[in-house]
CSV table of C-alpha atoms in Angstrom, one decimal:
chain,number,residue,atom,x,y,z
A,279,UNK,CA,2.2,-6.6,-11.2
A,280,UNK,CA,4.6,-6.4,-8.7
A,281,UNK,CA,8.5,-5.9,-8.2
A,282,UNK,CA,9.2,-9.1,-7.9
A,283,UNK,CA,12.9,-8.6,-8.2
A,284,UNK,CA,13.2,-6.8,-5.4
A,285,UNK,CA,10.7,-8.7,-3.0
A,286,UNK,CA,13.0,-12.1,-3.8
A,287,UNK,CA,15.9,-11.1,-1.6
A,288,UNK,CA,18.4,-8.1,-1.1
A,289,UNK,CA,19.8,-7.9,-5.1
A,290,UNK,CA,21.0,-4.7,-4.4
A,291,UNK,CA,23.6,-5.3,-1.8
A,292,UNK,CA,24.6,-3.0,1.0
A,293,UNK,CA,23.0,0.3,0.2
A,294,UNK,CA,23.0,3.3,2.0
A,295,UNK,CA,20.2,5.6,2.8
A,296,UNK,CA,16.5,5.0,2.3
A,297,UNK,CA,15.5,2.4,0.2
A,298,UNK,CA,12.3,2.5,-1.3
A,299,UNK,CA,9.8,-0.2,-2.8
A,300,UNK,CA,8.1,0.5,-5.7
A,301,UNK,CA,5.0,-1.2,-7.2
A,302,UNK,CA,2.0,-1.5,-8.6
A,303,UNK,CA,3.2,-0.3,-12.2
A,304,UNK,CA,0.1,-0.7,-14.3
A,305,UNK,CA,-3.6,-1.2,-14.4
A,306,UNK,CA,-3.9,-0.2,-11.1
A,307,UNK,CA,-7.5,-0.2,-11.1
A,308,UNK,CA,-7.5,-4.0,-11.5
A,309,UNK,CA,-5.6,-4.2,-8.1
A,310,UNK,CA,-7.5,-4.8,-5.4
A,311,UNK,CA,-7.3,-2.1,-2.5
A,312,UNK,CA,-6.1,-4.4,0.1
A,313,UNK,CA,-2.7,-4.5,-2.3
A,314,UNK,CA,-2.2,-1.2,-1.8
A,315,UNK,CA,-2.2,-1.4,1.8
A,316,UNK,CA,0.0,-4.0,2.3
A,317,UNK,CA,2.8,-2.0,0.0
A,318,UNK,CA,3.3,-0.8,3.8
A,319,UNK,CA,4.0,-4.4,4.9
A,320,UNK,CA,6.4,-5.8,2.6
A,321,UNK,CA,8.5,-2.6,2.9
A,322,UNK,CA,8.7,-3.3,6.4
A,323,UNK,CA,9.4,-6.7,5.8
A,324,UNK,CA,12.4,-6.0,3.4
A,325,UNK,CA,13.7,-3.5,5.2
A,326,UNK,CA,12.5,-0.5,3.0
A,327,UNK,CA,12.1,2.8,4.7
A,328,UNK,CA,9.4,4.0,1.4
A,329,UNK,CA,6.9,3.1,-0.9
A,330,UNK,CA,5.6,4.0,-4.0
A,331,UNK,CA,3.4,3.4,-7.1
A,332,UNK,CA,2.5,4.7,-10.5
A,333,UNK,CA,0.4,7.2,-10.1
A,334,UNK,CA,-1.5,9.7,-7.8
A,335,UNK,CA,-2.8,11.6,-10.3
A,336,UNK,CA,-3.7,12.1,-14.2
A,337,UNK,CA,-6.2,14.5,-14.1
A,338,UNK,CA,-5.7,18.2,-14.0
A,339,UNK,CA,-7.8,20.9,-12.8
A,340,UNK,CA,-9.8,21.3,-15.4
A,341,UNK,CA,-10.7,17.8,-15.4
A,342,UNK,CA,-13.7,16.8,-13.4
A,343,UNK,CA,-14.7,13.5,-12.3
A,344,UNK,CA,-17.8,13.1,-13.0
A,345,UNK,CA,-17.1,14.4,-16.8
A,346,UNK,CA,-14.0,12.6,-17.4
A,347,UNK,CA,-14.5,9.8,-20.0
A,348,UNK,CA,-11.1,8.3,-20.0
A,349,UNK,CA,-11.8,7.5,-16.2
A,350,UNK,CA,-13.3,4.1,-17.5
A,351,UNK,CA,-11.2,0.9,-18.3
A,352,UNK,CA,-7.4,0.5,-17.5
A,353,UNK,CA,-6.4,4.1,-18.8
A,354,UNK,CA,-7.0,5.6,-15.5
A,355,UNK,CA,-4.1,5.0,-12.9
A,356,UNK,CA,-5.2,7.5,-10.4
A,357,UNK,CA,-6.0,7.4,-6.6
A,358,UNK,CA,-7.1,10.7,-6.1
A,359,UNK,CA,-9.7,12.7,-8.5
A,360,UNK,CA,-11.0,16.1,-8.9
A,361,UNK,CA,-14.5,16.6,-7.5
A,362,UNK,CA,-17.3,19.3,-8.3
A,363,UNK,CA,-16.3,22.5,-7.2
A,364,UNK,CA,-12.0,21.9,-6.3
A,365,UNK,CA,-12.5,19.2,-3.9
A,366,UNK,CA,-10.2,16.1,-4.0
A,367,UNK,CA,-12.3,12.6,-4.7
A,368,UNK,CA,-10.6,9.8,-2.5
A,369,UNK,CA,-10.6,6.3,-4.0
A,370,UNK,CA,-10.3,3.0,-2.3
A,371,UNK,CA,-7.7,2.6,-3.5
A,372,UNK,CA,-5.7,5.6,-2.0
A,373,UNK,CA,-8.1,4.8,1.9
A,374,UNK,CA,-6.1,1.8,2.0
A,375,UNK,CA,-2.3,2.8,1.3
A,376,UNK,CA,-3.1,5.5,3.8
A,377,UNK,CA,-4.2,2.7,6.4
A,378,UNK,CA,-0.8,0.8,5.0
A,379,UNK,CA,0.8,3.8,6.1
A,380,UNK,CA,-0.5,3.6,9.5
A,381,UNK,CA,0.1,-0.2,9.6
A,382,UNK,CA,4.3,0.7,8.8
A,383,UNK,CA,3.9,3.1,11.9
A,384,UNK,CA,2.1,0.4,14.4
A,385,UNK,CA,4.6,-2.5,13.0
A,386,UNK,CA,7.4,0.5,14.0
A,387,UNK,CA,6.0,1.0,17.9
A,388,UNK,CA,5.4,-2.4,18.5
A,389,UNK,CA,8.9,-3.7,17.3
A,390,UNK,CA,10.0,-1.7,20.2
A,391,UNK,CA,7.9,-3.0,22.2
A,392,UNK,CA,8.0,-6.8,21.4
A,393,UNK,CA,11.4,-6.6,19.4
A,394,UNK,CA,11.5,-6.8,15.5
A,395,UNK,CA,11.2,-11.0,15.7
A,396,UNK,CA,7.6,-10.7,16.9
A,397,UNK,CA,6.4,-8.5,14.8
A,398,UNK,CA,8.5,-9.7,11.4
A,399,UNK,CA,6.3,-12.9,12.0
A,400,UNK,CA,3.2,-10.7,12.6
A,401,UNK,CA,3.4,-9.3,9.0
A,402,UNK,CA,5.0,-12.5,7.3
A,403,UNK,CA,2.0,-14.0,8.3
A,404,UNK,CA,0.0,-11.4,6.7
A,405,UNK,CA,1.6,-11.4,3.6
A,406,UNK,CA,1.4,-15.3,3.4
A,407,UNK,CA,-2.0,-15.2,4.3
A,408,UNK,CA,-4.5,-17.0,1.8
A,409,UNK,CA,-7.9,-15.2,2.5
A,410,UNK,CA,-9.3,-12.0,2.8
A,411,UNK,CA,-10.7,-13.2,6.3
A,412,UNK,CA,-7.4,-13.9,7.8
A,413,UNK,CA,-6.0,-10.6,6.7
A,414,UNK,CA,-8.8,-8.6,8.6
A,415,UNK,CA,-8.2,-11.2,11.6
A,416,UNK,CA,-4.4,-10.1,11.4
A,417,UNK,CA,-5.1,-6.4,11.4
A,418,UNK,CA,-8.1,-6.7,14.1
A,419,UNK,CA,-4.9,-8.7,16.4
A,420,UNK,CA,-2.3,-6.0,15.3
A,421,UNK,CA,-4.9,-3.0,16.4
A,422,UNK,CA,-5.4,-5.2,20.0
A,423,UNK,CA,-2.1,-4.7,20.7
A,424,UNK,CA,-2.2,-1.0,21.2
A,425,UNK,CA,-5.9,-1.5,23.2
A,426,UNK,CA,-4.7,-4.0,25.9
């Protein structure tokens, strides 16, 4: 599912500009949410400054959610939908790149904070991390650190 190519050391040498990490290239629906979120992480981690996956959208206006047929199964690569009436349908999918998002901007504040060390363990933990239950302990510690 992923880029693995990329994620397995700097292949592409010395490059300047933004780099950006793209993933999640099918069947997105099969990926659990938390994936999406931690897109944010391993860009951080790897030194990219973007991220990206296939696809926002598939659906036009004058497709509706709740009518749409081909929403069902693997066909459907979308994070966003249209609702009743024009309004944008969030997924879970799409919540949780958006809190990546945040994460990439809290790893950001508190590297200059605690310097880049500190928090480069911070999310190698998270992405090494074998449960659901010590991801949420690492994000619940990550938030503390802009409370205290």
């Amino acid at each position: 599912q992923y880029n693995t190519m990329v994620l397995k050391g700097n292949k592409f040498g010395n490059i300047s500009g933004e780099k950006w990490l793209y993933e999640i290239f099918w069947y997105s629906r099969d990926i659990s949410p938390l994936e999406y979120r931690l897109l944010a992480w391993k860009a951080y981690l790897f030194g990219f400054t973007g991220v990206g996956f296939w696809n926002y959208s598939k659906t036009t206006l004058s497709q509706n959610f709740p009518s749409s047929t081909y929403l069902n199964g693997r066909q459907d690569h979308s994070v966003v939908y249209n609702g009743r009436n024009g309004n944008l349908l969030s997924s879970f999918r799409w919540e949780s790149f958006y809190l990546g998002m945040q994460d990439y901007l809290k790893l950001k504040s508190l590297e200059q904070v605690k310097g880049k060390e500190y928090v480069r363990k911070i999310v190698s933990e998270m992405l090494s991390s074998a449960s659901d239950n010590e991801k949420k302990q690492i994000l619940i510690d990550l938030n503390k650190e802009f409370v205290d």
